[in-house]
């Protein structure tokens, strides 16, 4: 029985020395929570395509994971680097489990925290931080993904009320959420609305038959003449840049999270290659295998240093959206390459659910696309470099 | 109620542990050090009592400078403050001398209740709780798997090989706990961030009125003279699956009292 040392590949550069004691303590707690509550069960959740979101949310909330980088309203007020480390550890368990925390904290809670009224914050944030209330974030539509500015969902005034019509697609946690932050076109442009999921006219349907991110609950939200009071509007969210700022928050978490899936794949492959013998010796001793390990470890470390740089910029309050694009583009792309390469080291066993590698690789196909596709991030970076927008 | 929880920093029992070649004491400098596992249950029990009855929870540690890492971790679970007895003269102390230091520090704190783990994973002495209680002249409710507090009266279920015994006493008292007593909480992020701001008092032997000669190697009632590594595990007995293989297997299991 091999003893798994879960930091090995990152020990290569002693990156732990770059962290504060507090950051490492927070990481240690998340690692324990994932070891105790995610790892033993996640392969089964994935197989069944069902995940106990509410139970996990309560467990995660007990240590302060939900909205951990926000302040007040029961949130922990941790730094961006600590939040990143938490995302890394969560995604070392599963990208879908990390998505749960990202959507709750960085999308739903952040939108209310940043753009909501005091009443919105008082009503929703403490319960969301405690894991009693689940939030979701409706921006993407069936026909409007990378181009959210062309969204079809409309909010029109009717007296003092707002009436919403439209459809939102690929919404994490929508089928079980208590509240949604819905983005809709108004006469003034794009606005955000806090929509209790029990409001008449709101229906949510689960997206079935996914081949990726199966340990995550994904849904479609249909808004059919949904009547909301005037104060449902997020008062401080004006224009598309508001939801995009939420995406920047979530993307930042992904920059770190993807590294977790890659690290776990690499750990698994290292253990496997140390124990698996072919031609009379462990396959870890073959040059081709070592070349794969070396390349994977180098990319993992480069990605880590990139994530840490972005995290320090975020903690200093100077992180720019295009910098997050650099991180998301690189780290998810490289994490996916690492997971695929590690799968080859496990050979036929690599496709078995007994090992997490294929699950990570399949999950990362989603992560590559959501929160801005790789192509969109290339265009964001391209626009910054050339001054010319190739889209919009 | 003022509860003092004894916390010891020990080498991680899941990693490589060694004794020092120069003086046969536990090698703490090169080890990966953690909170003694059983002490986490003691902290949890104290915090639950505090949540139910109010009062104050103080961590008490005797150990070298780097034990502050474990003290901060203990504080991140929720206790109010900590006392760290650190003194170069303590190096080489036996359990009897350590109990003298702990008892003096507890007396100084004026604790109503002392809670500690039933044993440490490095020393495994298990009599330290009794020694401390004896020195303080208070009741020792040891080996608890359950603790109930009603005002000043305490009741424990003392875990035994066969079952449990019910033992009662009044405060002030000492309770030592096993890992069956509760399920320790994770430190919360708020707890981690608050821990570094919590009061941590450092005391020397002089602050406790103990002379250097009473502890350490000079004051030790027992000293490790020599040590060697545990020999590598021998190959086991192999029972062939012949006609009488099943009988031989059962005979072996019976001889080892497995069946």
XYZ file of C-alpha atoms in Angstrom:
651
model
C 0.000 0.000 0.000
C 1.551 3.250 -1.094
C 1.316 6.283 1.122
C 0.057 9.250 -0.897
C 1.864 12.465 -0.147
C -0.456 14.998 -1.673
C 1.998 17.820 -2.203
C 4.832 16.044 -3.912
C 4.855 17.639 -7.368
C 4.567 21.102 -5.849
C 7.388 20.386 -3.424
C 9.754 20.572 -6.377
C 10.020 24.353 -6.080
C 9.088 24.574 -2.378
C 6.201 26.870 -3.252
C 4.850 26.503 0.283
C 7.589 28.906 1.328
C 5.715 31.605 -0.614
C 2.676 31.378 1.656
C 1.791 32.797 5.046
C 1.103 30.491 7.977
C -2.538 31.549 7.776
C -2.833 30.603 4.103
C -1.320 27.185 4.801
C -3.633 26.668 7.784
C -6.684 27.447 5.644
C -5.418 25.097 2.955
C -4.921 22.347 5.539
C -8.527 22.666 6.686
C -9.914 22.493 3.141
C -7.713 19.494 2.397
C -9.135 17.737 5.460
C -12.704 18.586 4.513
C -12.121 17.248 0.983
C -10.406 14.108 2.308
C -13.250 13.440 4.734
C -16.313 14.437 2.745
C -15.502 14.480 -0.975
C -12.862 11.886 -1.872
C -14.623 8.879 -0.333
C -17.857 9.627 -2.239
C -17.145 11.597 -5.369
C -16.640 8.687 -7.762
C -20.084 7.422 -6.780
C -21.677 10.866 -7.183
C -20.085 11.138 -10.582
C -21.283 7.703 -11.644
C -24.851 8.445 -10.550
C -24.796 12.031 -11.762
C -26.097 13.178 -8.386
C -24.354 15.196 -5.718
C -25.705 16.090 -2.251
C -25.305 19.830 -2.790
C -27.127 20.910 0.369
C -25.184 18.555 2.644
C -21.906 19.652 1.095
C -22.870 23.307 1.361
C -23.533 22.908 5.093
C -20.234 21.081 5.569
C -18.312 23.688 3.572
C -20.067 26.527 5.387
C -19.046 25.116 8.766
C -15.426 26.087 8.076
C -16.316 29.286 6.224
C -15.831 28.210 2.599
C -18.940 29.870 1.145
C -18.194 33.468 0.233
C -14.913 33.128 2.117
C -13.280 36.067 0.317
C -16.172 38.419 1.070
C -16.475 40.521 4.228
C -19.367 40.893 6.641
C -22.701 38.997 6.646
C -21.089 35.938 8.214
C -18.395 35.667 5.531
C -14.862 34.795 6.580
C -13.090 37.752 4.942
C -10.089 35.686 3.847
C -7.603 36.875 1.240
C -7.610 36.071 -2.468
C -4.644 33.707 -2.178
C -6.331 31.770 0.625
C -9.467 31.565 -1.530
C -7.347 30.313 -4.414
C -5.772 27.611 -2.268
C -9.242 26.539 -1.159
C -10.349 26.266 -4.792
C -7.246 24.201 -5.575
C -7.942 21.729 -2.783
C -11.634 21.489 -3.668
C -10.897 20.815 -7.325
C -8.301 18.226 -6.358
C -11.437 16.459 -5.155
C -13.592 17.308 -8.151
C -14.177 20.265 -10.481
C -17.920 19.987 -9.880
C -17.488 20.338 -6.132
C -15.293 23.382 -6.656
C -17.946 24.749 -9.032
C -20.497 24.563 -6.231
C -18.333 26.822 -4.075
C -17.423 29.124 -6.989
C -21.024 29.684 -8.007
C -22.234 30.212 -4.456
C -19.426 32.553 -3.394
C -17.989 34.207 -6.470
C -21.104 34.506 -8.600
C -24.309 34.535 -6.567
C -23.025 35.932 -3.257
C -20.514 38.272 -4.888
C -23.180 39.782 -7.160
C -25.448 40.513 -4.177
C -22.532 41.651 -2.001
C -21.159 43.989 -4.664
C -24.286 45.258 -6.401
C -27.183 44.532 -4.047
C -29.099 46.838 -1.708
C -28.640 46.578 2.048
C -31.940 44.691 2.153
C -30.681 42.181 -0.432
C -27.503 41.631 1.548
C -29.266 41.263 4.900
C -31.879 38.943 3.484
C -29.673 36.579 1.502
C -25.982 36.693 2.389
C -25.976 35.322 5.979
C -28.042 32.290 4.947
C -25.896 31.731 1.868
C -22.684 31.965 3.904
C -24.179 29.456 6.366
C -25.041 27.034 3.552
C -28.744 27.202 4.405
C -29.585 28.993 1.176
C -28.227 27.992 -2.229
C -27.733 30.608 -4.916
C -27.258 30.455 -8.661
C -26.307 32.923 -11.381
C -28.218 33.245 -14.629
C -26.328 34.939 -17.422
C -25.809 32.335 -20.176
C -28.743 31.508 -22.438
C -29.346 28.598 -24.814
C -28.379 30.712 -27.833
C -26.122 33.255 -26.124
C -22.915 31.972 -24.525
C -19.739 33.870 -25.371
C -21.849 36.843 -26.466
C -24.011 37.592 -23.414
C -24.623 41.134 -24.642
C -27.076 39.711 -27.178
C -29.168 38.042 -24.459
C -32.872 37.544 -25.136
C -34.110 37.643 -21.531
C -36.097 40.843 -21.022
C -37.262 42.742 -17.952
C -40.016 45.280 -18.520
C -41.649 47.665 -16.104
C -45.286 47.199 -15.230
C -46.233 49.920 -12.787
C -43.593 49.668 -10.059
C -43.052 45.966 -10.747
C -40.648 44.235 -13.083
C -41.779 41.392 -15.330
C -39.114 38.976 -16.581
C -39.321 36.650 -19.578
C -36.583 34.451 -20.990
C -34.503 31.326 -20.584
C -31.142 30.776 -18.884
C -29.046 27.684 -19.635
C -26.123 25.781 -18.084
C -26.855 27.275 -14.664
C -25.014 25.458 -11.876
C -27.264 24.575 -8.931
C -30.369 26.037 -10.592
C -32.595 22.958 -9.955
C -32.171 23.193 -6.188
C -31.343 26.862 -5.671
C -33.298 29.107 -3.326
C -32.353 32.280 -5.141
C -31.029 33.284 -8.549
C -29.237 36.386 -9.698
C -30.758 36.839 -13.154
C -29.328 39.175 -15.763
C -31.846 40.641 -18.203
C -32.062 43.328 -20.820
C -34.000 46.464 -19.835
C -34.497 49.799 -21.517
C -31.392 50.976 -19.674
C -29.203 48.088 -20.871
C -28.351 44.958 -18.883
C -29.565 44.789 -15.278
C -29.421 42.211 -12.510
C -32.372 40.936 -10.476
C -32.547 38.947 -7.267
C -35.138 36.266 -7.997
C -36.363 33.857 -5.305
C -36.707 30.543 -7.124
C -40.181 30.059 -5.641
C -41.519 33.121 -7.481
C -44.503 32.211 -9.721
C -43.375 31.783 -13.323
C -39.889 30.506 -12.452
C -39.188 26.888 -13.355
C -35.889 25.038 -13.275
C -35.139 21.807 -15.079
C -32.048 19.681 -14.553
C -29.718 19.136 -17.498
C -29.280 15.372 -17.799
C -26.943 13.154 -19.817
C -23.803 15.169 -19.150
C -20.503 13.444 -19.933
C -18.528 15.929 -17.833
C -18.950 17.650 -14.455
C -21.350 14.918 -13.380
C -20.760 15.640 -9.684
C -22.398 19.023 -10.180
C -26.027 19.992 -10.518
C -26.697 21.884 -13.762
C -29.968 23.324 -14.934
C -32.074 25.475 -17.188
C -34.186 28.316 -15.795
C -37.350 29.368 -17.603
C -38.780 32.776 -16.691
C -42.375 33.100 -17.833
C -43.952 36.419 -16.910
C -42.115 36.490 -13.595
C -43.420 39.448 -11.628
C -40.948 40.992 -9.197
C -41.238 44.009 -6.922
C -39.264 47.139 -7.806
C -36.650 46.379 -5.175
C -35.670 43.088 -6.862
C -33.326 45.114 -9.082
C -29.633 45.135 -8.101
C -29.290 48.900 -7.695
C -25.567 49.170 -8.295
C -25.262 46.848 -11.310
C -25.290 48.966 -14.435
C -24.533 47.355 -17.778
C -22.821 44.179 -18.853
C -19.663 44.977 -16.952
C -21.452 44.065 -13.704
C -22.007 40.369 -14.535
C -18.598 40.282 -16.225
C -16.987 41.471 -12.978
C -18.639 38.505 -11.237
C -17.193 36.210 -13.896
C -13.741 37.674 -13.239
C -14.144 36.637 -9.588
C -15.129 33.107 -10.525
C -12.457 32.828 -13.209
C -9.846 33.761 -10.657
C -10.915 30.772 -8.550
C -10.683 28.541 -11.630
C -7.097 29.687 -12.248
C -6.248 27.955 -8.960
C -8.846 25.229 -9.053
C -7.701 23.689 -12.340
C -4.278 23.171 -10.775
C -5.933 20.988 -8.142
C -7.369 18.621 -10.744
C -3.951 18.511 -12.422
C -2.134 17.883 -9.159
C -4.457 15.064 -8.200
C -4.019 13.485 -11.638
C -0.275 13.736 -11.310
C -0.261 12.263 -7.806
C -2.372 9.379 -8.975
C -0.139 8.717 -11.962
C 3.018 8.910 -9.836
C 1.662 6.386 -7.359
C 0.450 4.156 -10.133
C 3.718 4.284 -12.055
C 5.663 3.478 -8.905
C 3.653 0.322 -8.300
C 2.907 -0.804 -11.849
C 5.563 -3.119 -13.278
C 6.093 -3.901 -16.937
C 9.131 -5.560 -18.465
C 10.117 -6.489 -14.906
C 10.361 -3.013 -13.386
C 8.183 -0.108 -12.302
C 7.027 1.962 -15.266
C 8.036 5.089 -13.293
C 11.620 4.114 -14.144
C 11.115 4.369 -17.906
C 12.449 7.441 -19.630
C 9.264 8.165 -21.583
C 7.219 8.058 -18.386
C 9.654 10.327 -16.590
C 9.558 12.801 -19.482
C 5.777 12.944 -19.067
C 6.129 13.473 -15.329
C 8.765 16.149 -15.709
C 6.749 18.097 -18.275
C 3.600 17.816 -16.186
C 5.351 18.898 -12.978
C 6.994 21.854 -14.742
C 3.675 23.053 -16.171
C 1.943 22.543 -12.829
C 4.545 24.663 -11.117
C 4.478 27.405 -13.732
C 0.713 27.519 -13.421
C 1.004 27.721 -9.653
C 3.398 30.646 -9.772
C 1.084 32.379 -12.242
C -1.916 31.799 -9.970
C 0.004 33.056 -6.971
C 1.089 36.183 -8.838
C -2.530 36.911 -9.754
C -3.568 36.208 -6.156
C -1.049 38.654 -4.751
C -2.254 41.240 -7.293
C -5.843 40.589 -6.197
C -4.930 40.957 -2.527
C -3.246 44.243 -3.400
C -6.447 45.332 -5.186
C -4.752 45.793 -8.562
C -5.723 42.632 -10.464
C -6.999 43.348 -13.978
C -9.554 41.207 -15.875
C -7.165 40.502 -18.758
C -4.639 39.195 -16.247
C -7.234 36.707 -15.032
C -7.729 35.737 -18.692
C -4.009 34.905 -18.912
C -4.357 32.670 -15.868
C -7.584 30.970 -16.912
C -6.360 30.330 -20.459
C -3.042 28.880 -19.371
C -3.956 26.949 -16.262
C -7.055 25.189 -17.545
C -5.401 24.340 -20.863
C -2.323 22.954 -19.121
C -4.345 21.163 -16.452
C -6.330 19.400 -19.155
C -3.102 18.419 -20.943
C -1.679 17.083 -17.669
C -4.810 15.079 -16.863
C -4.850 13.561 -20.371
C -1.157 12.718 -20.209
C -1.551 11.180 -16.748
C -4.386 9.066 -18.130
C -1.955 7.516 -20.611
C 0.381 6.573 -17.740
C -2.436 4.613 -16.111
C -3.029 2.772 -19.379
C -6.303 0.868 -19.469
C -6.812 1.504 -15.743
C -6.867 5.185 -16.615
C -10.390 4.899 -17.981
C -11.683 3.279 -14.787
C -13.668 5.248 -12.243
C -11.469 3.604 -9.622
C -8.934 6.302 -10.435
C -9.807 10.007 -10.554
C -7.759 10.893 -13.629
C -10.304 10.377 -16.412
C -12.914 12.132 -14.266
C -10.607 15.127 -13.876
C -9.858 15.146 -17.611
C -13.550 14.967 -18.496
C -14.375 17.701 -15.977
C -11.670 19.978 -17.319
C -13.320 19.860 -20.759
C -16.167 21.800 -19.125
C -13.824 24.071 -17.212
C -12.071 24.863 -20.499
C -15.368 26.172 -21.857
C -17.229 27.742 -18.973
C -16.457 31.127 -17.452
C -15.114 32.269 -20.809
C -13.898 29.774 -23.370
C -10.187 29.523 -24.097
C -10.900 31.273 -27.389
C -12.589 34.215 -25.662
C -9.643 34.544 -23.297
C -7.285 34.488 -26.287
C -9.332 37.301 -27.793
C -9.279 39.294 -24.542
C -5.504 38.971 -24.441
C -5.267 39.657 -28.178
C -7.324 42.811 -27.780
C -5.084 43.990 -24.946
C -1.940 43.344 -26.980
C -3.103 44.842 -30.289
C -5.690 47.375 -29.234
C -8.075 45.762 -31.738
C -11.222 43.911 -30.667
C -11.768 40.766 -32.719
C -15.254 40.305 -31.269
C -18.237 42.385 -30.244
C -16.389 27.914 34.448
C -12.727 28.218 33.567
C -11.517 25.217 31.589
C -7.825 24.592 30.999
C -7.072 22.191 28.139
C -3.664 20.536 28.060
C -2.206 20.436 24.553
C 1.055 18.751 23.631
C 2.931 19.093 20.400
C 4.100 15.673 19.212
C 5.844 14.289 16.129
C 3.239 13.241 13.554
C 2.500 9.590 14.300
C 1.840 9.026 10.607
C 5.369 10.090 9.620
C 8.890 8.918 10.436
C 9.669 9.411 14.150
C 13.041 9.132 15.868
C 14.846 9.493 19.153
C 17.926 11.704 19.201
C 21.229 9.881 19.082
C 22.932 12.316 21.509
C 20.540 12.247 24.497
C 17.829 9.677 23.628
C 15.004 12.224 23.780
C 12.303 12.566 21.129
C 13.694 14.247 18.032
C 11.352 17.207 17.739
C 13.577 19.412 15.595
C 13.485 17.296 12.443
C 9.991 15.887 12.900
C 6.749 17.024 11.337
C 5.041 18.218 14.508
C 1.306 18.237 15.118
C -1.168 18.581 17.993
C -1.357 15.301 19.888
C -4.405 13.707 18.296
C -6.218 12.945 21.551
C -5.855 16.590 22.617
C -8.091 17.694 19.739
C -10.899 15.729 21.408
C -10.114 17.460 24.702
C -10.333 20.869 22.995
C -13.609 19.928 21.325
C -15.091 18.769 24.633
C -14.061 22.029 26.320
C -15.562 24.105 23.520
C -18.839 22.187 23.708
C -19.000 22.802 27.460
C -18.294 26.476 26.879
C -21.039 26.673 24.240
C -23.504 25.019 26.636
C -22.504 26.650 29.918
C -20.397 29.702 29.061
C -17.057 30.359 30.687
C -13.540 30.463 29.352
C -11.256 27.943 27.614
C -7.495 28.284 28.017
C -4.904 26.160 26.210
C -1.876 25.126 28.299
C 1.238 23.758 26.633
C 4.663 22.830 27.948
C 7.157 22.572 25.121
C 9.880 24.189 23.052
C 9.519 27.461 21.117
C 8.123 25.824 18.017
C 5.202 24.410 20.005
C 3.600 27.827 19.363
C 2.622 26.435 15.913
C 0.444 23.848 17.619
C -0.859 26.382 20.135
C -2.049 28.632 17.281
C -3.695 25.642 15.626
C -5.419 24.777 18.888
C -6.589 28.390 19.246
C -7.947 28.332 15.696
C -10.514 25.756 16.846
C -11.991 28.385 19.198
C -10.383 28.611 22.682
C -9.973 32.083 24.169
C -6.306 32.210 25.074
C -3.200 30.128 25.691
C -0.352 29.732 28.142
C 2.968 28.371 26.897
C 5.553 27.200 29.427
C 8.875 27.269 27.639
C 12.273 26.946 29.281
C 15.526 25.374 28.063
C 15.853 23.648 31.446
C 12.758 21.551 30.664
C 14.602 19.484 28.051
C 14.844 15.860 29.197
C 12.020 16.128 31.746
C 10.309 12.889 32.790
C 6.539 12.590 33.198
C 6.746 13.200 36.960
C 8.608 16.480 36.466
C 6.310 17.518 33.619
C 3.293 16.944 35.874
C 4.870 19.318 38.420
C 5.179 22.068 35.801
C 1.669 21.545 34.452
C 0.162 21.437 37.946
C 1.874 24.702 38.884
C 0.623 26.393 35.720
C -2.929 25.068 36.236
C -2.901 26.278 39.854
C -1.793 29.702 38.671
C -4.691 29.788 36.201
C -7.233 28.822 38.861
C -9.003 26.294 36.643
C -12.374 24.814 37.579
C -11.887 21.998 35.130
C -8.830 20.549 33.389
C -9.414 18.488 30.247
C -6.667 16.547 28.507
C -6.172 13.652 26.132
C -5.865 10.236 27.778
C -2.408 9.777 26.283
C 0.121 11.356 23.968
C 1.194 9.567 20.824
C 4.886 10.108 21.582
C 5.221 9.258 25.286
C 2.169 6.992 25.679
C 2.631 7.244 29.483
C -1.105 7.674 30.273
C -0.442 8.451 33.958
C 0.241 12.170 33.542
C -3.429 13.098 34.138
C -3.423 11.166 37.430
C -0.160 12.778 38.521
C -1.471 16.269 37.842
C -4.712 15.629 39.724
C -2.771 14.183 42.659
C -0.476 17.198 42.816
C -3.460 19.570 42.717
C -5.512 17.496 45.157
C -8.456 17.340 42.760
C -10.513 14.460 41.400
C -9.188 12.578 38.356
C -11.934 11.393 36.026
C -9.815 9.569 33.512
C -10.410 7.713 30.275
C -13.753 9.354 29.523
C -15.863 8.476 26.519
C -18.649 10.793 27.715
C -18.698 13.826 30.006
C -21.788 15.459 31.506
C -21.636 18.666 33.522
C -24.445 19.819 35.806
C -23.427 22.876 37.774
C -20.393 21.792 39.761
C -21.022 18.080 39.414
C -19.312 16.036 36.743
C -20.176 12.578 35.459
C -18.091 10.573 33.032
C -18.412 7.250 31.362
C -14.981 5.687 31.789
C -14.188 3.450 28.854
C -12.963 -0.040 29.767
C -12.182 -3.161 27.757
C -15.517 -4.658 28.727
C -17.764 -1.592 28.627
C -17.835 1.502 30.783
C -17.950 2.676 34.383
C -19.884 5.706 35.602
C -17.693 7.975 37.722
C -18.793 11.208 39.357
C -16.977 14.078 41.056
C -17.287 17.782 41.772
C -15.243 20.609 40.354
C -12.429 21.410 40.514
C -11.458 18.240 38.698
C -9.452 16.821 35.838
C -10.982 14.819 32.989
C -8.945 12.868 30.462
C -10.684 11.793 27.271
C -10.431 9.143 24.580
C -11.174 9.682 20.909
C -14.611 8.080 21.352
C -15.935 11.139 23.224
C -16.748 13.418 20.295
C -15.961 14.401 16.735
C -13.561 17.358 16.792
C -14.510 20.314 14.625
C -12.365 21.660 11.815
C -10.802 25.020 12.571
C -12.898 27.615 10.736
C -11.295 30.249 8.514
C -12.484 32.931 10.932
C -10.946 30.906 13.749
C -7.641 30.640 11.890
C -7.557 34.373 11.249
C -8.575 35.189 14.829
C -6.037 32.775 16.380
C -3.035 34.985 15.732
C -4.658 37.830 17.661
C -5.609 35.780 20.729
C -3.630 36.262 23.957
C -0.669 33.902 24.262
C 1.175 34.156 27.568
C 4.696 32.740 27.779
C 5.930 31.546 31.165
C 9.355 30.374 32.335
C 10.029 27.932 35.158
C 10.874 30.932 37.338
C 7.392 32.372 36.728
C 5.979 29.152 38.199
C 8.376 29.065 41.152
C 10.094 25.910 39.939
C 13.862 25.548 40.109
C 15.698 24.309 37.020
C 17.137 21.356 38.973
C 13.652 20.006 39.729
C 13.029 19.270 36.048
C 15.003 18.318 32.931
C 17.689 15.644 33.042
C 18.761 16.708 36.570
C 15.295 16.234 38.019
C 14.318 13.166 36.011
C 13.065 10.089 37.854
C 13.702 8.018 34.761
C 16.135 8.425 31.901
C 16.411 6.632 28.576
C 19.892 5.090 28.610
C 19.927 3.530 25.193
C 17.627 3.016 22.222
C 17.582 1.142 18.955
C 15.265 0.953 15.975
C 12.510 -1.610 16.028
C 13.746 -4.656 14.102
C 12.220 -5.167 10.676
C 9.057 -7.232 10.654
C 9.643 -10.992 10.307
C 7.968 -13.031 7.617
C 4.602 -14.385 8.792
C 3.502 -18.000 9.137
C 2.207 -19.472 5.941
C -0.542 -22.072 6.154
C -0.911 -24.200 3.051
C -4.438 -24.803 1.838
C -4.097 -28.573 2.282
C -6.686 -30.910 3.779
C -6.224 -29.500 7.267
C -5.482 -25.883 6.204
C -8.778 -24.616 7.556
C -8.268 -26.267 10.936
C -4.731 -24.931 11.228
C -5.926 -21.430 10.395
C -8.597 -21.560 13.093
C -6.072 -22.989 15.593
C -3.777 -20.063 14.861
C -6.544 -17.481 15.130
C -7.688 -19.063 18.405
C -4.136 -19.072 19.788
C -3.936 -15.329 19.089
C -7.400 -14.845 20.617
C -8.888 -13.528 17.352
C -11.689 -16.111 17.592
